[in-house]
mmCIF file of C-alpha atoms in Angstrom:
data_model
loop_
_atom_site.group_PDB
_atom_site.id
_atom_site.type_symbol
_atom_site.label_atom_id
_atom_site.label_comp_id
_atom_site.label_asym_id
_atom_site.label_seq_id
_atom_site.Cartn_x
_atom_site.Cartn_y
_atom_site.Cartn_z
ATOM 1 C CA UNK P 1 4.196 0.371 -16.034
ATOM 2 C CA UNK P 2 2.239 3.117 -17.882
ATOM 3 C CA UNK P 3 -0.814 3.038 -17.889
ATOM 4 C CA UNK P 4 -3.316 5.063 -19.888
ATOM 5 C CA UNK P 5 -4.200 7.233 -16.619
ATOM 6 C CA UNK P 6 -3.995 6.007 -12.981
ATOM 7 C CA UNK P 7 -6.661 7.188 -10.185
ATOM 8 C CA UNK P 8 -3.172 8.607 -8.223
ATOM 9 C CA UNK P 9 -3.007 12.486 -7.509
ATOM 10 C CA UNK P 10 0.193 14.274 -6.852
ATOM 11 C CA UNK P 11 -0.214 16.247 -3.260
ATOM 12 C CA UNK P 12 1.781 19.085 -3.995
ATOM 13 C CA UNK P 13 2.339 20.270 -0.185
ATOM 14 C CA UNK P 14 6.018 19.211 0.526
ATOM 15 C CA UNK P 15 6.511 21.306 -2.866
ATOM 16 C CA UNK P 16 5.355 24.657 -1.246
ATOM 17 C CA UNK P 17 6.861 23.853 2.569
ATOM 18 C CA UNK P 18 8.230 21.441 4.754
ATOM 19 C CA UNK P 19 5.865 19.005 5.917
ATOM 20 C CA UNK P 20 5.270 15.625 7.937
ATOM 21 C CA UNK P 21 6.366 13.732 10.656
ATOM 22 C CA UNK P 22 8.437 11.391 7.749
ATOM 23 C CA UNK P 23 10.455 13.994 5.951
ATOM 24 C CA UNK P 24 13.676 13.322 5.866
ATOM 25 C CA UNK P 25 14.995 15.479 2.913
ATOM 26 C CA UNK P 26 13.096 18.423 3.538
ATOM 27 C CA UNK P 27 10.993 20.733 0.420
ATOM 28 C CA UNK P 28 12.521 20.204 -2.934
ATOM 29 C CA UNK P 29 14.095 22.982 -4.962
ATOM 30 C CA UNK P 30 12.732 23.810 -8.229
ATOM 31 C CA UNK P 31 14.374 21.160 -10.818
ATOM 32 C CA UNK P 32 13.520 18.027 -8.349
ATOM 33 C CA UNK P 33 9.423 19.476 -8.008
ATOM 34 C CA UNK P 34 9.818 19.743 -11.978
ATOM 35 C CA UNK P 35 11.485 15.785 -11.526
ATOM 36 C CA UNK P 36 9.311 14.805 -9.396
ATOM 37 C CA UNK P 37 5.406 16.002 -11.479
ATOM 38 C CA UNK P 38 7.411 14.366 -14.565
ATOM 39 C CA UNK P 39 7.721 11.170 -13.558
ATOM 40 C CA UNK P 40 3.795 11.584 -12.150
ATOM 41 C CA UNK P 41 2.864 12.387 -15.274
ATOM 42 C CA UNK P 42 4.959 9.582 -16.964
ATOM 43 C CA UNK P 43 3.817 7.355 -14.610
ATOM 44 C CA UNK P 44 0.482 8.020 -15.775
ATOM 45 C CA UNK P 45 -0.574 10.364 -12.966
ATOM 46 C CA UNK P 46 -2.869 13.374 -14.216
ATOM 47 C CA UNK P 47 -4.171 15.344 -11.330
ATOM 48 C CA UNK P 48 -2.006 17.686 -8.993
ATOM 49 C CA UNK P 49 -3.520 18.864 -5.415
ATOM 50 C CA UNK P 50 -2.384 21.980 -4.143
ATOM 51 C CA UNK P 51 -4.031 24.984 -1.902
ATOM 52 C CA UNK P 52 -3.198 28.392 -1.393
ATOM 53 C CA UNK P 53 -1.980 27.955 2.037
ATOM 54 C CA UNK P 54 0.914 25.800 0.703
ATOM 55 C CA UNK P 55 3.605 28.004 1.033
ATOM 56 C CA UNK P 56 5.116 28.888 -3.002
ATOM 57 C CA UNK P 57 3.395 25.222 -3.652
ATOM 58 C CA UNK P 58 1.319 26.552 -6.734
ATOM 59 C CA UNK P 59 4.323 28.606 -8.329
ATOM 60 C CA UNK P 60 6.408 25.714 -7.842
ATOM 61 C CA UNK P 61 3.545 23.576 -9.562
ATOM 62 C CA UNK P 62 3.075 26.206 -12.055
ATOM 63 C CA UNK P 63 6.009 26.444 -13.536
ATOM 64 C CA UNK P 64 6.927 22.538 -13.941
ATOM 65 C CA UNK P 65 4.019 21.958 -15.900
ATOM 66 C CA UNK P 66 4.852 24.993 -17.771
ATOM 67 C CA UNK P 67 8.588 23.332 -18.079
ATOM 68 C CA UNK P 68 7.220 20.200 -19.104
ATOM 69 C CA UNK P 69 4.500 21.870 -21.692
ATOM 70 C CA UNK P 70 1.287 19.845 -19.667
ATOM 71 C CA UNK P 71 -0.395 23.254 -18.447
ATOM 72 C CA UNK P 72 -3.243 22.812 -20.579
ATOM 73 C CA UNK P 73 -3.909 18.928 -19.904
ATOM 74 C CA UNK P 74 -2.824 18.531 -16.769
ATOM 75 C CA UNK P 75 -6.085 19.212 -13.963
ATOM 76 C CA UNK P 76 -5.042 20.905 -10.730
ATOM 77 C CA UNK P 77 -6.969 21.153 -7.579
ATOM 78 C CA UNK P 78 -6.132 24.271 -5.689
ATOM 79 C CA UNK P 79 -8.153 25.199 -2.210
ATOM 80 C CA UNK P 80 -9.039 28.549 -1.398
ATOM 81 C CA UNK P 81 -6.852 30.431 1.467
ATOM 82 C CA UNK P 82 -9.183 29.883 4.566
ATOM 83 C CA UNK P 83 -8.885 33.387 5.841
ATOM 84 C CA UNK P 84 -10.238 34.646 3.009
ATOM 85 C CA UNK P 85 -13.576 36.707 3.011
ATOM 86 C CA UNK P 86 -15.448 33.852 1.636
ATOM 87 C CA UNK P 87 -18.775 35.561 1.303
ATOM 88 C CA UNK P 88 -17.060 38.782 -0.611
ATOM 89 C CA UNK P 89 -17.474 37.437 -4.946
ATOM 90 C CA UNK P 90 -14.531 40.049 -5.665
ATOM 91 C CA UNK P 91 -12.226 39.091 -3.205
ATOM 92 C CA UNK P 92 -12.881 35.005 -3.752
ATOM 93 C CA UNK P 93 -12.892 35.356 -7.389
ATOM 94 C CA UNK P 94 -9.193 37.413 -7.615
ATOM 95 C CA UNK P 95 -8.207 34.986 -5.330
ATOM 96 C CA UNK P 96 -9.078 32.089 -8.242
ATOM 97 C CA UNK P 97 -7.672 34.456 -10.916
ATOM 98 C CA UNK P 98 -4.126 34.708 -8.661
ATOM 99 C CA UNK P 99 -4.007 30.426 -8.111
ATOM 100 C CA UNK P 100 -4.549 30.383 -12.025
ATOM 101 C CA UNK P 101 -2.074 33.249 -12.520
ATOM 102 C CA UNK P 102 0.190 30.817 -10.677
ATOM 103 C CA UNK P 103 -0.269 27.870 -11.812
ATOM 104 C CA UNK P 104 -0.470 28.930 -15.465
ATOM 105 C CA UNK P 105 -3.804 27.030 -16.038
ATOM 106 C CA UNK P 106 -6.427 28.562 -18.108
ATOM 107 C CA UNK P 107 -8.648 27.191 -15.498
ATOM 108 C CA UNK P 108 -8.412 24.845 -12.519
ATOM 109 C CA UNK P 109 -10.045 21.093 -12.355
ATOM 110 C CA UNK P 110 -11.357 21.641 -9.163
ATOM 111 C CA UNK P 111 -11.191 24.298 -5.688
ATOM 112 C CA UNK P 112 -12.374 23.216 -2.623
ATOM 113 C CA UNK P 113 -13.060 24.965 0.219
ATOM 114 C CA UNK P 114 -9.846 24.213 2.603
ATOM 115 C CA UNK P 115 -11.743 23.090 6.333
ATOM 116 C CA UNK P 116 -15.029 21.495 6.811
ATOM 117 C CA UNK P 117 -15.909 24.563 9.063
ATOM 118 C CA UNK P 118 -16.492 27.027 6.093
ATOM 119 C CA UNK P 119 -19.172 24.642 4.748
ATOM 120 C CA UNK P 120 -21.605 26.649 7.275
ATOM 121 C CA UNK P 121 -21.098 29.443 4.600
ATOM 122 C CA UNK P 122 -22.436 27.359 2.092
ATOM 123 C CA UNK P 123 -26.433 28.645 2.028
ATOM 124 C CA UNK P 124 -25.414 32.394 3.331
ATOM 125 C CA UNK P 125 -24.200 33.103 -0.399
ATOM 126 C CA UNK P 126 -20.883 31.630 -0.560
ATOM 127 C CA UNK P 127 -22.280 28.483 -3.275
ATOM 128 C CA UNK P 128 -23.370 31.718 -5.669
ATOM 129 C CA UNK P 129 -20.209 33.283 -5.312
ATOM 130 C CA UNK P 130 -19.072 29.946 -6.588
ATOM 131 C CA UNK P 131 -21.175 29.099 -8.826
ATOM 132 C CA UNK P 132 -20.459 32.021 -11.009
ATOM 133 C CA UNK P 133 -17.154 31.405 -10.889
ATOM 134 C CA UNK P 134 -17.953 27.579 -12.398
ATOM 135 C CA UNK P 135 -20.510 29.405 -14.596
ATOM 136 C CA UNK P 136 -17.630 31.714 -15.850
ATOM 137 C CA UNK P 137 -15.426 28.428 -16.980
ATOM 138 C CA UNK P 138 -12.491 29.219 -14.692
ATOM 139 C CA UNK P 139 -12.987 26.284 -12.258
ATOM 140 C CA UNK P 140 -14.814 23.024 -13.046
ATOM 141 C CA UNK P 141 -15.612 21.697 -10.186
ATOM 142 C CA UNK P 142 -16.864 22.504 -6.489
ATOM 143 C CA UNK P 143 -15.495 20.744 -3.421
ATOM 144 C CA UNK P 144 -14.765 20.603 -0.072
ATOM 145 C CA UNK P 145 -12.202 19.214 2.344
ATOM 146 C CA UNK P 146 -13.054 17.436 5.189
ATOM 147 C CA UNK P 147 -12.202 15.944 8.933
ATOM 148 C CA UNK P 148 -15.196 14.173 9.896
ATOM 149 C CA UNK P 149 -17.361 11.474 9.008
ATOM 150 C CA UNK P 150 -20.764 13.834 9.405
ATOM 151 C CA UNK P 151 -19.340 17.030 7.545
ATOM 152 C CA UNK P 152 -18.329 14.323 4.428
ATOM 153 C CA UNK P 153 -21.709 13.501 4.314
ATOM 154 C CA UNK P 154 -22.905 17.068 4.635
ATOM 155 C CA UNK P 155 -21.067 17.559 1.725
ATOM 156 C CA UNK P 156 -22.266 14.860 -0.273
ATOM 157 C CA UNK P 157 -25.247 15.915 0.554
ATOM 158 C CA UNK P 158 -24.902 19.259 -0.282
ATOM 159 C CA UNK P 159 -26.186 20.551 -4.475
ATOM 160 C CA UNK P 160 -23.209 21.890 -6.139
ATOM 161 C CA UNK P 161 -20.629 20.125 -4.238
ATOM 162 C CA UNK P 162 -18.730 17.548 -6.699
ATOM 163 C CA UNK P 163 -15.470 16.069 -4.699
ATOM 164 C CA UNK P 164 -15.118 16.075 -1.260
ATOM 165 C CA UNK P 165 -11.103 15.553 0.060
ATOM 166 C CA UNK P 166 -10.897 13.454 3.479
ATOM 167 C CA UNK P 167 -8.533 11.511 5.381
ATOM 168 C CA UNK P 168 -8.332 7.387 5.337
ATOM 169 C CA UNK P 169 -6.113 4.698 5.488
ATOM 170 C CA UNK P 170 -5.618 1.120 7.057
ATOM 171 C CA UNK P 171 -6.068 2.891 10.464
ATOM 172 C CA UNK P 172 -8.552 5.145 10.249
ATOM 173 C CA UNK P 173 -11.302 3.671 8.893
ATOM 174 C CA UNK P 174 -14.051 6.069 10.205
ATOM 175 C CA UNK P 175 -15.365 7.331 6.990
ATOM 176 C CA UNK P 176 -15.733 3.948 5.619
ATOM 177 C CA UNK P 177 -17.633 2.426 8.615
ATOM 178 C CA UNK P 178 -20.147 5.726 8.178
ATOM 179 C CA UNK P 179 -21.059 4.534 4.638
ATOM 180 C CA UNK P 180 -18.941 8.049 3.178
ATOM 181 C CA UNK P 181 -18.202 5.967 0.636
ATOM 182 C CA UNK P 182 -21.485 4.602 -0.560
ATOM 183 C CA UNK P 183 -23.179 7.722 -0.530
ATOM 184 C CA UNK P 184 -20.375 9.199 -3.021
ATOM 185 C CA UNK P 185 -20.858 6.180 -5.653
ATOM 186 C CA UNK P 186 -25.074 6.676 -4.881
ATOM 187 C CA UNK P 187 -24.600 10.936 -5.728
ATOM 188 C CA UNK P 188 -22.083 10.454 -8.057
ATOM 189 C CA UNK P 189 -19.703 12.236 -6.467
ATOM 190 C CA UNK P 190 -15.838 12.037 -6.313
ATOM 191 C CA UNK P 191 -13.755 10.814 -3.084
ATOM 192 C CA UNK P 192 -10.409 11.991 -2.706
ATOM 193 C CA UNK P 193 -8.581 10.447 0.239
ATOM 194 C CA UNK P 194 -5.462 11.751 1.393
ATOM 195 C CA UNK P 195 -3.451 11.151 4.623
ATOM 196 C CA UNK P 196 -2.950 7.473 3.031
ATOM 197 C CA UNK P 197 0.472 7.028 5.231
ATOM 198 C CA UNK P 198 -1.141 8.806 7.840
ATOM 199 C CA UNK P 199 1.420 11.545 7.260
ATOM 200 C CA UNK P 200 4.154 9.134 6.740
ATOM 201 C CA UNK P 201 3.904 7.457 9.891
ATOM 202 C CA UNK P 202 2.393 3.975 8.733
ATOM 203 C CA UNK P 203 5.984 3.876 6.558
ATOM 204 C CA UNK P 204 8.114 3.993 9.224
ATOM 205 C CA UNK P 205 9.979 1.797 11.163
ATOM 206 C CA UNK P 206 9.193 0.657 14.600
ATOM 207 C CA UNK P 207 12.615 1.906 16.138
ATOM 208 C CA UNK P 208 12.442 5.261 13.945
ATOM 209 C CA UNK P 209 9.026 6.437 15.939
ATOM 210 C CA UNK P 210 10.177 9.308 18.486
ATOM 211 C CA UNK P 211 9.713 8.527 22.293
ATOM 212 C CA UNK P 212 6.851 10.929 22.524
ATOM 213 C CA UNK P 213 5.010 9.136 20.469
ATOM 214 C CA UNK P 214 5.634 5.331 21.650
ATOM 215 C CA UNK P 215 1.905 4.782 22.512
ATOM 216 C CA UNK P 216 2.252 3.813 18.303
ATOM 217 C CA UNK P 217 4.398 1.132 18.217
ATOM 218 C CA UNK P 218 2.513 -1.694 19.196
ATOM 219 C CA UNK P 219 0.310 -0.718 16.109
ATOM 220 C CA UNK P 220 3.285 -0.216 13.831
ATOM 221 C CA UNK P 221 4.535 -3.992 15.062
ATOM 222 C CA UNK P 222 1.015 -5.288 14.167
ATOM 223 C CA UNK P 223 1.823 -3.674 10.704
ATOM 224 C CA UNK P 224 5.022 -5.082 10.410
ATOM 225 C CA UNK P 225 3.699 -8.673 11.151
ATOM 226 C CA UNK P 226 1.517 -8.192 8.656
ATOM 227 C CA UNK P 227 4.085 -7.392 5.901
ATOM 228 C CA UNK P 228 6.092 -10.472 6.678
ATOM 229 C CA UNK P 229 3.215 -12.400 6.337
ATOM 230 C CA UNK P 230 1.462 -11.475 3.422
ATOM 231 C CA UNK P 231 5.186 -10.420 1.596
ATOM 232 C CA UNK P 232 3.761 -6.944 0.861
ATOM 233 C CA UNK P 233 5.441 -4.091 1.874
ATOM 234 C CA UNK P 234 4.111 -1.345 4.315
ATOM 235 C CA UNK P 235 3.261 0.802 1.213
ATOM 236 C CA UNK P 236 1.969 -1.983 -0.515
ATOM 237 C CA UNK P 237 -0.529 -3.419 1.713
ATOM 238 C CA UNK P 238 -1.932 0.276 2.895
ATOM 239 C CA UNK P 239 -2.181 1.391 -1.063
ATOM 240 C CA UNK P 240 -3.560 -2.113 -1.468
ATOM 241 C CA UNK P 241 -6.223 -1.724 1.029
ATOM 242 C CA UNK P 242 -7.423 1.564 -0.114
ATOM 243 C CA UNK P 243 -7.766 0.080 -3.949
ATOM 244 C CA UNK P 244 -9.886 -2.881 -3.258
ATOM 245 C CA UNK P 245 -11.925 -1.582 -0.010
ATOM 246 C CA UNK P 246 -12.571 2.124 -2.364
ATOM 247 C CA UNK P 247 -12.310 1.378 -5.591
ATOM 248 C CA UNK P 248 -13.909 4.460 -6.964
ATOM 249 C CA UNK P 249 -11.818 6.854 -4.894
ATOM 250 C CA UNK P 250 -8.802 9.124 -5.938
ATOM 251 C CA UNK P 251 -6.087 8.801 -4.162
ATOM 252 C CA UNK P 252 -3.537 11.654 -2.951
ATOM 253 C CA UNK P 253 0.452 11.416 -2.135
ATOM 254 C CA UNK P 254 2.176 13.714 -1.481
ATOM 255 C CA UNK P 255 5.836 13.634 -2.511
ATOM 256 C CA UNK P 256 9.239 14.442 -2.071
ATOM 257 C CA UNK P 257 11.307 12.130 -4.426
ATOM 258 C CA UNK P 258 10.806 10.792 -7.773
ATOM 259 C CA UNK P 259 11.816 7.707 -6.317
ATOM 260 C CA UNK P 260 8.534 7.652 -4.388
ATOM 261 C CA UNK P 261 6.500 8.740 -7.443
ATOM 262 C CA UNK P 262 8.004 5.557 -8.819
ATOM 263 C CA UNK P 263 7.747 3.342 -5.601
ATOM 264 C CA UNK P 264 3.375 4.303 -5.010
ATOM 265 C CA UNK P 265 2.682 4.032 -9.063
ATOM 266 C CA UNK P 266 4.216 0.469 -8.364
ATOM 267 C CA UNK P 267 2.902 -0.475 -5.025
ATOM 268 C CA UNK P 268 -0.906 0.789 -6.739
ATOM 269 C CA UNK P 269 -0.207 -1.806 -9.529
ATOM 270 C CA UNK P 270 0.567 -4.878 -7.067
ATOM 271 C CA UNK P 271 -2.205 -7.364 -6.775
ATOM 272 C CA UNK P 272 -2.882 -7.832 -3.264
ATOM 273 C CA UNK P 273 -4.940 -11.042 -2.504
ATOM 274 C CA UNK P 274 -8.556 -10.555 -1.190
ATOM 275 C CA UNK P 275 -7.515 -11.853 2.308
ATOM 276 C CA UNK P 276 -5.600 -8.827 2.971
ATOM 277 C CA UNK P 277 -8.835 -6.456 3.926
ATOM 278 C CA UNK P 278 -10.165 -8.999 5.831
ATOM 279 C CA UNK P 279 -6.821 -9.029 7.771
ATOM 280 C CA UNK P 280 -6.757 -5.290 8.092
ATOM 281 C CA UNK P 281 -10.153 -4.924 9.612
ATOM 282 C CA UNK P 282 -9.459 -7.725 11.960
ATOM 283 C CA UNK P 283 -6.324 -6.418 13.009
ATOM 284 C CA UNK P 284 -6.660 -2.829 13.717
ATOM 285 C CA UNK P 285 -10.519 -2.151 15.370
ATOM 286 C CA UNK P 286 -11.455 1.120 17.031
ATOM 287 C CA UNK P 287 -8.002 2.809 16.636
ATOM 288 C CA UNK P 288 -7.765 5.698 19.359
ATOM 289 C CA UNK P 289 -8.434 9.541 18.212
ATOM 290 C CA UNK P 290 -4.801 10.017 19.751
ATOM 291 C CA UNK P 291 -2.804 7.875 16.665
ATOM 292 C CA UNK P 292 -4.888 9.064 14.101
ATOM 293 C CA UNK P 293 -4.987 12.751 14.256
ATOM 294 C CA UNK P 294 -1.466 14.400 13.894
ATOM 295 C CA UNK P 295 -2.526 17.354 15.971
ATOM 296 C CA UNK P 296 -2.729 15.608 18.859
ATOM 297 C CA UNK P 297 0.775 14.120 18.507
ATOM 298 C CA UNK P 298 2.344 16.514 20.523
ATOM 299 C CA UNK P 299 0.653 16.329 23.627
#
């Protein structure tokens, strides 16, 4: 299935490190990253999602696009290393020139500031800073990414601000029940949602979730009714979900086999029947804080 350009993004973190609960085969080497952004691309897949804080994610990036001759079409979204000075032009703007260095990109699609907490930086000079750097033609667009329902509309909110990155998925539905969504499509501004499998967790099978964290089964087994009933798989019905309930949103997956480049290009071209959202809300209302942020797994 190829179409002209699906609203998929490549999340490029299992490229730089290892990463989520799901992993099984651990980060790729060199020639399987270069594997894996071909068969994105072939799919149809045009933007890549990376950060600074991803380990050698943007090398890796970097050089299978330049493998795969793509540099110049392909649009990256990098995010600026957190601990950065961000109110210092030189420092932020060398750190732009080393992610394009990187990457090999004359200049990047978007960069976003990495945590919701750095938006407070916004009016103390920090949107100049990047606003010149826009101006300059090195980065298109300005955006943020986010953890909470009230800093997503902050940012939507906020002049100069163009995509804003957040989490959502069949069970955590918090920034759709705020309106986030509306507000982008009203100010014209881009969604990207990532955290789709909730880290990999919504894929997994009921007896494969760890003892610790058994307080998610009886969701999973809602899930897994679910996918009997409606014949969709587990992928299916959450990519399904996120295509008919947000439309107008990018989505972002992050990968570790072309197999499940090929697997979510699929599952994003199944037609899932209307019934299925309705289902979803019904089914999983008010999910606790404690299954839908990773961080508080551990405890």
């Amino acid at each position: 299935m190829h179409n002209s350009c699906l609203p998929l993004v490549i999340g490029t973190a299992q490229l730089g490190l290892p990463y989520g609960i799901a992993n099984k085969t651990g980060q790729p080497n060199q020639s399987a990253a270069t594997a894996i952004v071909r068969e994105a691309w072939e799919s149809g897949i045009r933007e890549f999602d990376t950060a600074q804080r991803y380990g050698i994610s943007e090398q890796v990036l970097g050089k299978a696009l330049s493998e795969l001759g793509i540099s110049k079409e392909a649009k990256v979204i990098s995010k600026l290393d957190p601990n950065l000075n961000h109110l210092d032009a030189s420092t932020i703007s060398n750190a732009i020139g080393e992610s394009l260095g990187k990457l090999g990109v004359h200049s990047l699609f978007g960069i976003m500031l990495h945590n919701e907490s750095l938006l407070s930086l916004w009016d103390k000079g920090l949107s100049e800073i990047l606003f010149d750097v826009v101006s300059s033609k090195r980065v298109k667009h300005l955006g943020v990414s986010v953890y909470s329902p009230d800093k997503a509309i902050q940012s939507l909110n906020t002049e100069g601000i163009d995509m804003v990155q957040l989490p959502a998925n069949i069970l955590d539905r918090r920034f759709e029940n705020a309106g986030v969504f509306q507000l982008a499509n009203k100010n014209k501004k881009q969604i990207y949602i990532r955290s789709i499998f909730l880290q990999g967790l919504i894929l997994m099978k009921v007896e494969e979730i760890p003892e610790e964290l058994s307080f998610i089964k009886p969701i999973l087994e809602k899930l897994e009714s679910l996918s009997i009933e409606f014949g969709l798989t587990k992928k299916e019905i959450a990519i399904g979900y996120l295509k008919s309930e947000m439309p107008e949103a990018r989505i972002i997956f992050g990968v570790e086999t072309q197999e499940q480049v090929r697997e979510n290009a699929a599952a994003w071209g199944e037609k899932v029947p209307d019934s299925l959202s309705r289902k979803v809300k019904e089914i999983f209302v008010d999910i606790n804080e404690r299954v839908l942020n990773p961080t508080l797994w551990s405890t």
